[in-house]
mmCIF file of C-alpha atoms in Angstrom:
data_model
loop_
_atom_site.group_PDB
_atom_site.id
_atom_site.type_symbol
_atom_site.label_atom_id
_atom_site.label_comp_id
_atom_site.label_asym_id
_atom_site.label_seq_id
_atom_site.Cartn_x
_atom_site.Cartn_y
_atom_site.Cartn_z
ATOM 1 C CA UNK A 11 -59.631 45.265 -49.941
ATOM 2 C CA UNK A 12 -60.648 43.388 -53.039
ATOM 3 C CA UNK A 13 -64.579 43.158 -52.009
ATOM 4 C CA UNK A 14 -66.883 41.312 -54.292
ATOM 5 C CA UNK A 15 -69.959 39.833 -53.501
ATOM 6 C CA UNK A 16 -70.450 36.307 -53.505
ATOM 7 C CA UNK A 17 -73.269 36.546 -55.750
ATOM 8 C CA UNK A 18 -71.641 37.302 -58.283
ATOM 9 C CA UNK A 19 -69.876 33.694 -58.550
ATOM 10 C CA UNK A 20 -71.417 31.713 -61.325
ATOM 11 C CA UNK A 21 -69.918 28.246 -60.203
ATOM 12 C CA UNK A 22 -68.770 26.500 -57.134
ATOM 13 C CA UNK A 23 -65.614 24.533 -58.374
ATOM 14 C CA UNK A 24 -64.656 21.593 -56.506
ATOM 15 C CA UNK A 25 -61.293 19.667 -56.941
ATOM 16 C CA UNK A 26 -59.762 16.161 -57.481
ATOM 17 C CA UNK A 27 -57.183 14.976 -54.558
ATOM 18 C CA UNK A 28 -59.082 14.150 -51.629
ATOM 19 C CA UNK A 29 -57.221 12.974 -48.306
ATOM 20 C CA UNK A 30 -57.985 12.842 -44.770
ATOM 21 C CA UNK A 31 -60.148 15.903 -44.095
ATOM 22 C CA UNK A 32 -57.787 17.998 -41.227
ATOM 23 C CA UNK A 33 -59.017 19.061 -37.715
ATOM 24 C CA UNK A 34 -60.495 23.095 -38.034
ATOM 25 C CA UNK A 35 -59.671 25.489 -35.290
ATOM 26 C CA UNK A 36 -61.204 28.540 -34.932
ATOM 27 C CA UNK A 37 -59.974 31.725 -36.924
ATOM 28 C CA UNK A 38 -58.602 34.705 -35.246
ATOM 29 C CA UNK A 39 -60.956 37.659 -35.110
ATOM 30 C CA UNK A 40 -58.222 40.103 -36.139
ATOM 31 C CA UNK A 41 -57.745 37.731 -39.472
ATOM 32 C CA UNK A 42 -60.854 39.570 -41.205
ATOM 33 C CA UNK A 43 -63.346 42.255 -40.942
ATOM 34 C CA UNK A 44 -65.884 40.512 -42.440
ATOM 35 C CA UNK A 45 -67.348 37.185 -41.733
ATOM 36 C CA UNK A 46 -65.581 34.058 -43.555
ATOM 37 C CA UNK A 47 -67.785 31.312 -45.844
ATOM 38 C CA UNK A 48 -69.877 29.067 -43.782
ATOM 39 C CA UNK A 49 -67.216 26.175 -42.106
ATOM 40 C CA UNK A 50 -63.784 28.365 -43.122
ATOM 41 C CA UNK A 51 -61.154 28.017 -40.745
ATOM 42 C CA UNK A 52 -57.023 28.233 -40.370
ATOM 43 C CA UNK A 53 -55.675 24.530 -40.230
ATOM 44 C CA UNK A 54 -52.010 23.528 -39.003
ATOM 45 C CA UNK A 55 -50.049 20.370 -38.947
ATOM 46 C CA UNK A 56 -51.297 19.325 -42.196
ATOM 47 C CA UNK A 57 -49.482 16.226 -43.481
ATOM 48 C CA UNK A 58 -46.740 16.389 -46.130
ATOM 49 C CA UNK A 59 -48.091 14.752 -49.613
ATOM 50 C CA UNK A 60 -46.684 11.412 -50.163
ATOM 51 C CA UNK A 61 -44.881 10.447 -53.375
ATOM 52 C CA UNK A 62 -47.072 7.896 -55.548
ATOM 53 C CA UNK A 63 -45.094 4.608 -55.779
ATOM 54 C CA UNK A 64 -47.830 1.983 -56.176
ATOM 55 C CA UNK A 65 -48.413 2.844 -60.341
ATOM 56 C CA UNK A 66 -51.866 3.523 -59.680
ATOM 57 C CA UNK A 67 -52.574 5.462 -62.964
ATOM 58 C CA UNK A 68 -51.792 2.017 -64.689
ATOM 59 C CA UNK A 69 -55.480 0.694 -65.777
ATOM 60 C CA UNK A 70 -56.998 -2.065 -67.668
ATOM 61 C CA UNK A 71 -56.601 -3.098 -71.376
ATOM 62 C CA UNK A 72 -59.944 -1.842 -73.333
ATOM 63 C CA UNK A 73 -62.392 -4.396 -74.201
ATOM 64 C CA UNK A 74 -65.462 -4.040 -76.490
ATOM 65 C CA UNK A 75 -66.340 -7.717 -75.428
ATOM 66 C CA UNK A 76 -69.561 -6.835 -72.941
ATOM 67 C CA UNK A 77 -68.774 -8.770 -69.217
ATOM 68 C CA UNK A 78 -71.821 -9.124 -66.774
ATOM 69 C CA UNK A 79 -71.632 -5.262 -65.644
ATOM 70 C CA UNK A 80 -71.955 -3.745 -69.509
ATOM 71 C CA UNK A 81 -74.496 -6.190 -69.251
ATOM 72 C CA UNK A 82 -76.479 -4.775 -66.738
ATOM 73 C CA UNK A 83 -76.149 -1.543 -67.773
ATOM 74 C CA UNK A 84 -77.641 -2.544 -71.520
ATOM 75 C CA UNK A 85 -80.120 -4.039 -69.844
ATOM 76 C CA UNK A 86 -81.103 -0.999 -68.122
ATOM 77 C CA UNK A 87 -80.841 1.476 -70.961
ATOM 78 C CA UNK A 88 -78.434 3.977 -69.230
ATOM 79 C CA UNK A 89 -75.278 4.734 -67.839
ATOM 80 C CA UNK A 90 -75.633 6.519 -64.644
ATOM 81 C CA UNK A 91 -72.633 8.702 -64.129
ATOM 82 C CA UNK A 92 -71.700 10.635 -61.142
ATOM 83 C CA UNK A 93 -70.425 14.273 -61.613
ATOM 84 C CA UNK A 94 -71.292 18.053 -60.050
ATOM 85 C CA UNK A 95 -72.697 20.541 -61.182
ATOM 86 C CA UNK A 96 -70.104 23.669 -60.223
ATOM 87 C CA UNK A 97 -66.897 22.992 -61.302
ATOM 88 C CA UNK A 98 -66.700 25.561 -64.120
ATOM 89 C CA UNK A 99 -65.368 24.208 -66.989
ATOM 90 C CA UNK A 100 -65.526 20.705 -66.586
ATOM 91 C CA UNK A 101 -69.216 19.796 -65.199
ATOM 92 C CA UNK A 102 -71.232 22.584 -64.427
ATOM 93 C CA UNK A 103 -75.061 23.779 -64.895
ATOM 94 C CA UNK A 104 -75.859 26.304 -67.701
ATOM 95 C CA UNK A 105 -77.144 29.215 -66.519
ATOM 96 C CA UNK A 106 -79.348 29.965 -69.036
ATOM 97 C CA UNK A 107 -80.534 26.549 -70.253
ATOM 98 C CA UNK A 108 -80.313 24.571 -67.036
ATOM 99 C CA UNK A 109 -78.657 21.676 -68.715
ATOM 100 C CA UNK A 110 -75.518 20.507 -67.106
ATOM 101 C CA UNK A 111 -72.239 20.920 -69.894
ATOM 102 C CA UNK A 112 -68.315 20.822 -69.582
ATOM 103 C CA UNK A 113 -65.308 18.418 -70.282
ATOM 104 C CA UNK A 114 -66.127 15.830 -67.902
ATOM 105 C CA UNK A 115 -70.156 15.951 -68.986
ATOM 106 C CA UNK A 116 -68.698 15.388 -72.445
ATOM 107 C CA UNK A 117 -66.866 12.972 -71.961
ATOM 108 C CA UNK A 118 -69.171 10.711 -70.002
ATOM 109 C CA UNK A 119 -71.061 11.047 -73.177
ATOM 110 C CA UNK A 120 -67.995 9.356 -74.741
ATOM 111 C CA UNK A 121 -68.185 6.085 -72.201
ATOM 112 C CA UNK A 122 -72.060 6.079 -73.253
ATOM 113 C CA UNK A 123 -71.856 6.190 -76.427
ATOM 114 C CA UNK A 124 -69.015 3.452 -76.280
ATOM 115 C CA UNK A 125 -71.487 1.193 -73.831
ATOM 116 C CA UNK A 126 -74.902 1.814 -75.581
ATOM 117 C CA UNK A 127 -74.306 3.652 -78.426
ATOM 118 C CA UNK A 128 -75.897 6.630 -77.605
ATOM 119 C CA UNK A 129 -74.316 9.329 -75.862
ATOM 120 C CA UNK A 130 -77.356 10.682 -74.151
ATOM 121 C CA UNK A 131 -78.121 7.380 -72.908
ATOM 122 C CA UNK A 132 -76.543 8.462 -69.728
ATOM 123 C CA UNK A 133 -78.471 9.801 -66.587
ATOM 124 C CA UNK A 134 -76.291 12.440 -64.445
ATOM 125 C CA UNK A 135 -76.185 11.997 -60.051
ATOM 126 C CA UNK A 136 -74.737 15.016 -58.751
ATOM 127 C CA UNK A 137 -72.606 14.177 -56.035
ATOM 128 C CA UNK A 138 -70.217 15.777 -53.170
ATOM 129 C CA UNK A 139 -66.463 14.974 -53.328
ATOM 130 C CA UNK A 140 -66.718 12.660 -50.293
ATOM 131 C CA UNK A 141 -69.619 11.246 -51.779
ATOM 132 C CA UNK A 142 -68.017 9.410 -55.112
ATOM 133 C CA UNK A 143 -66.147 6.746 -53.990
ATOM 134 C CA UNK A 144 -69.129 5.659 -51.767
ATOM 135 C CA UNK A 145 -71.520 5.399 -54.417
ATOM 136 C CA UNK A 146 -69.386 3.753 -56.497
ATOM 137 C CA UNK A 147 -68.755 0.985 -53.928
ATOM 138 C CA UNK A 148 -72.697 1.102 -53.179
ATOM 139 C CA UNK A 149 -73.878 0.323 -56.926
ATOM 140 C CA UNK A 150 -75.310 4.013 -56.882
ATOM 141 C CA UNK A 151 -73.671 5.186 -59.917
ATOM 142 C CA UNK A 152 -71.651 3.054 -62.549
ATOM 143 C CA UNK A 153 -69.049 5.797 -63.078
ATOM 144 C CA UNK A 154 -67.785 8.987 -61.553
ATOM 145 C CA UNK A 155 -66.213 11.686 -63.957
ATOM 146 C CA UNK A 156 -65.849 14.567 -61.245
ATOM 147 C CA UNK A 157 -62.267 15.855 -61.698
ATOM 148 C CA UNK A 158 -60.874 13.324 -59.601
ATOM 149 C CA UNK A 159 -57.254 12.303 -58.836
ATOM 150 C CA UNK A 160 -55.979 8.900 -59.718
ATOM 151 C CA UNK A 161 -53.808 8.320 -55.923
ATOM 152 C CA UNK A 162 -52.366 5.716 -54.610
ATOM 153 C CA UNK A 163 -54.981 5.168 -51.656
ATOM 154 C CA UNK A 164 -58.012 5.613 -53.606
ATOM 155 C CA UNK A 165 -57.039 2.878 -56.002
ATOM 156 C CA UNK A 166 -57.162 0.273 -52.872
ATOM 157 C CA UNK A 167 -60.863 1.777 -52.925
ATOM 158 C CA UNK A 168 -62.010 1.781 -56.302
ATOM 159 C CA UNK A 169 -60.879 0.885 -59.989
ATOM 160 C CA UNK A 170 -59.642 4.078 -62.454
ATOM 161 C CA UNK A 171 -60.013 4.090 -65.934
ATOM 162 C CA UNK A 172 -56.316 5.139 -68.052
ATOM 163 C CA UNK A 173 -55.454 8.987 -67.219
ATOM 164 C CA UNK A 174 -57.974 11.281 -69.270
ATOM 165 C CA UNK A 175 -56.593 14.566 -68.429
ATOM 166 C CA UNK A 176 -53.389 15.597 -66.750
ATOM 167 C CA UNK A 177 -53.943 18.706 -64.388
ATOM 168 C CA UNK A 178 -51.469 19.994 -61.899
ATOM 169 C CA UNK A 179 -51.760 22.256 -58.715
ATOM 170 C CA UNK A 180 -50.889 25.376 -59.437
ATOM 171 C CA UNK A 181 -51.643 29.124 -57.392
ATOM 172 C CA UNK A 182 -54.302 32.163 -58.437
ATOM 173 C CA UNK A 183 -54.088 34.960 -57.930
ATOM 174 C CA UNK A 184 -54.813 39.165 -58.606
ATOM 175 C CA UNK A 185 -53.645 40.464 -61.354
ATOM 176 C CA UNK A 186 -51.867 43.031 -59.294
ATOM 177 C CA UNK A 187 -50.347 40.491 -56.602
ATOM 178 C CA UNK A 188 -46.650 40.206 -56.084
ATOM 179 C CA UNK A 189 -47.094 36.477 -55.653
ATOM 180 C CA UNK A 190 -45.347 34.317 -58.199
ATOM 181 C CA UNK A 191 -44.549 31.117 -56.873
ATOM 182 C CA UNK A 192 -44.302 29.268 -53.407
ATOM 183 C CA UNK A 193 -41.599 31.150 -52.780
ATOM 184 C CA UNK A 194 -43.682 34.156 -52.179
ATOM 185 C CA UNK A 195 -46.017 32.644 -49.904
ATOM 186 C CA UNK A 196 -44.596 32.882 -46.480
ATOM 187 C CA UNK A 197 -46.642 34.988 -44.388
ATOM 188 C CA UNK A 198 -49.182 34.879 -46.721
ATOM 189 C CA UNK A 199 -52.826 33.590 -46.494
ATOM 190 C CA UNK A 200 -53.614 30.335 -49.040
ATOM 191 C CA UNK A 201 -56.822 28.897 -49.211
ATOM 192 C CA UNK A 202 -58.176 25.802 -50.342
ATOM 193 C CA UNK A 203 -60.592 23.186 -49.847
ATOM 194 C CA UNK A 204 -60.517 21.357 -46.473
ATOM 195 C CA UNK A 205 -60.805 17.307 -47.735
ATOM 196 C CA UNK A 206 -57.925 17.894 -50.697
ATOM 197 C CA UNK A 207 -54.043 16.943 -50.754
ATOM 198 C CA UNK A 208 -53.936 20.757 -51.467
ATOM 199 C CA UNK A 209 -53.605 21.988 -48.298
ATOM 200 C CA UNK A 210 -50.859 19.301 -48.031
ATOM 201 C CA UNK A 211 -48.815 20.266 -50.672
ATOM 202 C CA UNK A 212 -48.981 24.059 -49.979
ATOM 203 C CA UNK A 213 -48.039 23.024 -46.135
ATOM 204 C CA UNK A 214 -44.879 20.781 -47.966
ATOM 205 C CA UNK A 215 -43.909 23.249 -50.830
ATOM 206 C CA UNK A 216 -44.653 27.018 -48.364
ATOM 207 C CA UNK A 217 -44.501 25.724 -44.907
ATOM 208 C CA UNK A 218 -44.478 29.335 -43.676
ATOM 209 C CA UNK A 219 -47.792 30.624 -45.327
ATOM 210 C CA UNK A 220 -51.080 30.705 -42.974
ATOM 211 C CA UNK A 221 -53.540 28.003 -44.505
ATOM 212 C CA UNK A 222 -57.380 28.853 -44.542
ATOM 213 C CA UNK A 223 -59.230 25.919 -45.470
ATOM 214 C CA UNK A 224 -63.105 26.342 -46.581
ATOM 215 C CA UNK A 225 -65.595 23.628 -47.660
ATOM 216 C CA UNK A 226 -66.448 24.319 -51.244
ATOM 217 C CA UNK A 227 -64.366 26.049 -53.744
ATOM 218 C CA UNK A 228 -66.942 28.945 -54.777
ATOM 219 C CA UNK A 229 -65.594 29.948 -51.026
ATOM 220 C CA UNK A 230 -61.728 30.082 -52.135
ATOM 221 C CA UNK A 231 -63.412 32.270 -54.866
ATOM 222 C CA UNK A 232 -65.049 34.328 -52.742
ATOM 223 C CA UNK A 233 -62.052 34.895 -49.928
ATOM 224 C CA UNK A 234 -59.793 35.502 -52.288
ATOM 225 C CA UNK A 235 -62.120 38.349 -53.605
ATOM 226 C CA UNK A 236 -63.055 39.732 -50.259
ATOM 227 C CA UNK A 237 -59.480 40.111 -49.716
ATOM 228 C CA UNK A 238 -59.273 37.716 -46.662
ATOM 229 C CA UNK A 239 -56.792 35.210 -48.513
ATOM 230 C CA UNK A 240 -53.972 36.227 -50.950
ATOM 231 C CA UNK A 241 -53.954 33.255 -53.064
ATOM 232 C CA UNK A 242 -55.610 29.823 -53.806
ATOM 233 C CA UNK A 243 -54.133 26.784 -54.684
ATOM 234 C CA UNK A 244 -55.714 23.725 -56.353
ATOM 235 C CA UNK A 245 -55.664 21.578 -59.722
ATOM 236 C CA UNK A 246 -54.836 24.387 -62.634
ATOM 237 C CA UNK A 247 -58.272 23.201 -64.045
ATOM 238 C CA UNK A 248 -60.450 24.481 -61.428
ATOM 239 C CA UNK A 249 -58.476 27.505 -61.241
ATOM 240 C CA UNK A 250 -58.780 27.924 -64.566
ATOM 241 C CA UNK A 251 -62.534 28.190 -64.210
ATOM 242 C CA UNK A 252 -62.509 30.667 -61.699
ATOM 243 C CA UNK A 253 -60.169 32.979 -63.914
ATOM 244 C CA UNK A 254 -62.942 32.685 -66.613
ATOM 245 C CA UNK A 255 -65.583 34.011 -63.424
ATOM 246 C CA UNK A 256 -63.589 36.703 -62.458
ATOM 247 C CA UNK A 257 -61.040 38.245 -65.378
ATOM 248 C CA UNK A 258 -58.837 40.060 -62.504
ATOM 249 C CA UNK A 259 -57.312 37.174 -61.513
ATOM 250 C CA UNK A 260 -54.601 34.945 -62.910
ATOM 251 C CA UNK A 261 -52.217 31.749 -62.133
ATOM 252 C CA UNK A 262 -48.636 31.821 -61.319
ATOM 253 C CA UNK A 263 -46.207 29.709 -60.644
ATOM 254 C CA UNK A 264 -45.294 26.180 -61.771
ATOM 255 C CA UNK A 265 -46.924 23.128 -61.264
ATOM 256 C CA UNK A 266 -46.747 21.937 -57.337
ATOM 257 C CA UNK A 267 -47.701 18.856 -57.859
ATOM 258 C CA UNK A 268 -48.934 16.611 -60.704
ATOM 259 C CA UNK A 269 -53.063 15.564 -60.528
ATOM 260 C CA UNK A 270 -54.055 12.666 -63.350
ATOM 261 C CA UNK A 271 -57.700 12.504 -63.640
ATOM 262 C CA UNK A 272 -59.276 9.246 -64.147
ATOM 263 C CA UNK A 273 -62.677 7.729 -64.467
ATOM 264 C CA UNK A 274 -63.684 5.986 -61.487
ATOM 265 C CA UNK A 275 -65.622 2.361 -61.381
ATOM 266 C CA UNK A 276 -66.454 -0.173 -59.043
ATOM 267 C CA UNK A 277 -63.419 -2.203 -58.067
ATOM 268 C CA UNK A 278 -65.033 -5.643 -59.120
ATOM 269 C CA UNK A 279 -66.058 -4.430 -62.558
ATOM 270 C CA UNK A 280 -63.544 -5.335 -64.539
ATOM 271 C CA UNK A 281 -65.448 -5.758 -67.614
ATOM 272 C CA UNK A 282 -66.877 -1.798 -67.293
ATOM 273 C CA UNK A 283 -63.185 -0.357 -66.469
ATOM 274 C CA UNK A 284 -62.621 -1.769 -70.230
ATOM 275 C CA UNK A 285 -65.120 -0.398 -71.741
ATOM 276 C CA UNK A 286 -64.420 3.183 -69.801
ATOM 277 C CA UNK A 287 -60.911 2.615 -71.269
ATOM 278 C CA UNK A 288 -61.885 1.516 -74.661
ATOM 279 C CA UNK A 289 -63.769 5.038 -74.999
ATOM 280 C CA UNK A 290 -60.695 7.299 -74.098
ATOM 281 C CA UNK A 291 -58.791 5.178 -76.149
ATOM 282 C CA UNK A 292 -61.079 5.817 -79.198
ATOM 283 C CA UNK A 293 -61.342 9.996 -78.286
ATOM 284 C CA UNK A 294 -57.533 10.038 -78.150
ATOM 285 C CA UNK A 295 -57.065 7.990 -81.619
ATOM 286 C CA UNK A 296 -60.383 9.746 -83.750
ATOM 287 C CA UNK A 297 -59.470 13.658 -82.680
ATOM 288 C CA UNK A 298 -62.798 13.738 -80.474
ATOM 289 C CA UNK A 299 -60.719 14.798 -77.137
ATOM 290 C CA UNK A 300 -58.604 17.315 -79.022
ATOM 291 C CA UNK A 301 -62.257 18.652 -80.322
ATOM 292 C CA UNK A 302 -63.429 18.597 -76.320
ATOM 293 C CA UNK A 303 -60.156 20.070 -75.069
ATOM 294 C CA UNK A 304 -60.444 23.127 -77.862
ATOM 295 C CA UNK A 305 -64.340 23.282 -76.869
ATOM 296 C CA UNK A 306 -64.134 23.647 -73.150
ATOM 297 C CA UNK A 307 -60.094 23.984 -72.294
ATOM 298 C CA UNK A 308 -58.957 26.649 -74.387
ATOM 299 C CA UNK A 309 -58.233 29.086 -71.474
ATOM 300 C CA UNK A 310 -55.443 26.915 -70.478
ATOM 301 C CA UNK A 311 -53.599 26.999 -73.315
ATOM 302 C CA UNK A 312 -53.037 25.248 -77.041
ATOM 303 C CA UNK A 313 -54.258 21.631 -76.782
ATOM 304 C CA UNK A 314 -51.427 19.326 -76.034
ATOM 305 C CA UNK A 315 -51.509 15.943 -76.863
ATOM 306 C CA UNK A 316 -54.442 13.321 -75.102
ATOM 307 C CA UNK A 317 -52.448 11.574 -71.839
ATOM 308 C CA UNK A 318 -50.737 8.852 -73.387
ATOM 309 C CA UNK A 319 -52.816 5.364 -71.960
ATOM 310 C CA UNK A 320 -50.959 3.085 -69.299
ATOM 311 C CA UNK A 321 -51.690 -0.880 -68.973
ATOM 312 C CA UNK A 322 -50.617 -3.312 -66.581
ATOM 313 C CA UNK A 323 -51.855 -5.976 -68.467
#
């Protein structure tokens, strides 16, 4: 048994994808020796994953011409941005220095800089996953940048900027697993986070494997550790970051299921979704995401090209 104590996880890593959060039952006794993370539970039944039909990663032409909500937000002298602060790699809290850093945090520094011309005009809300498209809809922040999935049913929620990173769900695991795919899975324990379309798509692609779901990721982490699930399965991203916490583990497998990340904005604020855009579109063209992607993103591999911007107007 792979037993590791949960101190010694330096992140929590949370995931894009949310869908309807499933009903928990209890977890066997014989499952585990030792207790599970706080909430942790074996879920059945999960719905399949839908295909996306409705073209949802198609987003607004940029604008530099300032509607009523860049406005405001001059006015004001900020941008308030809502991210985390424990999804290694892409927003997460410096250990040493305090100060939050990552992809995301960098590039919400981008949309600042583009809006006010100043990237640390922007003032950071950390927020839950079922938090951010709440305060979006609520006025609390202006923007979330929290490794989120552009789907199909959020987008009849909020607005999404053009695709800023392309992730897909992929499996972790030890180094000394025999798991190398979803075809290995059956029988086997996967975890992953309770309000995701990953626990969907493992139920779709391995409907024989025993799904635990948990309510943060640092828990995946930590189960998978302990020894009291075999594998995890999320966005490649977030895996990524808990590969770079604990060196004995390592993904497999292809991609499960594709997971563009966009910037998320109120649905009515046209004018801001724009501007959002007009800042990618100005990292992809001047090298500055390349720079970001070789700064934070390494770990996954040579930098590929930006995600190639989508209009539908």
């Amino acid at each position: 048994m792979r037993a590791v104590a949960a101190g010694l996880v330096l992140a929590a890593v949370l995931v894009a994808g949310c869908s309807t959060a499933q009903p928990l039952v209890d977890v066997p006794a014989s499952l585990t020796t030792l207790p599970l993370p706080s909430g942790a539970a074996v879920v059945s039944n999960v719905p399949g994953t839908a295909v996306e039909s409705c073209d949802a990663t198609a987003s607004l032409r940029p604008s530099a011409e300032p509607g009523p909500t860049v406005q405001k937000i001059r006015k004001r002298g900020r941008l308030v941005a809502g991210i985390d602060q424990s999804t290694n790699l892409f927003s997460f809290r410096d250990p040493v220095s305090g100060e939050l850093q990552g992809f995301d945090v960098d590039i919400a520094r981008e949309v600042a800089r583009e809006v006010l011309g100043n990237p640390d005009a922007v003032e950071f809300r950390l927020l839950t996953s079922p938090e951010r498209i709440s305060a979006l809809q609520d006025g609390t922040v202006d923007i979330v940048i929290k490794a989120m999935t552009i789907t199909c049913a959020r987008a009849e929620q909020i607005a999404f900027s053009t695709v800023y990173f392309d992730a897909s769900q992929r499996l972790l695991v030890p180094r000394d697993s025999p798991i190398q795919g979803p075809g290995d899975l059956a029988g086997k324990r996967v975890c992953s986070q309770v309000d995701t379309t990953s626990l969907a798509t493992v139920s779709r692609v391995a409907p024989k494997a025993t799904l635990l779901a948990v309510r943060n990721w640092d828990d995946c982490l930590v189960a998978l550790q302990q020894g009291q699930a075999e594998a995890v399965s999320t966005d490649n991203s977030i895996l990524a970051g808990m590969a770079v916490q604990d060196p004995s583990l390592h993904l497999v497998g292809p991609s499960l299921e594709a997971e563009p990340y966009g910037i998320g904005v109120n649905k009515s604020q046209d004018d801001l979704v724009r501007a959002v855009n007009a800042a990618l579109e100005r990292i992809r063209r001047d090298g500055t995401w390349s720079s970001l992607y070789l700064k934070w993103l390494t770990v996954l591999g040579p930098p590929p090209s930006p995600p190639q911007a989508k209009y539908r107007d």
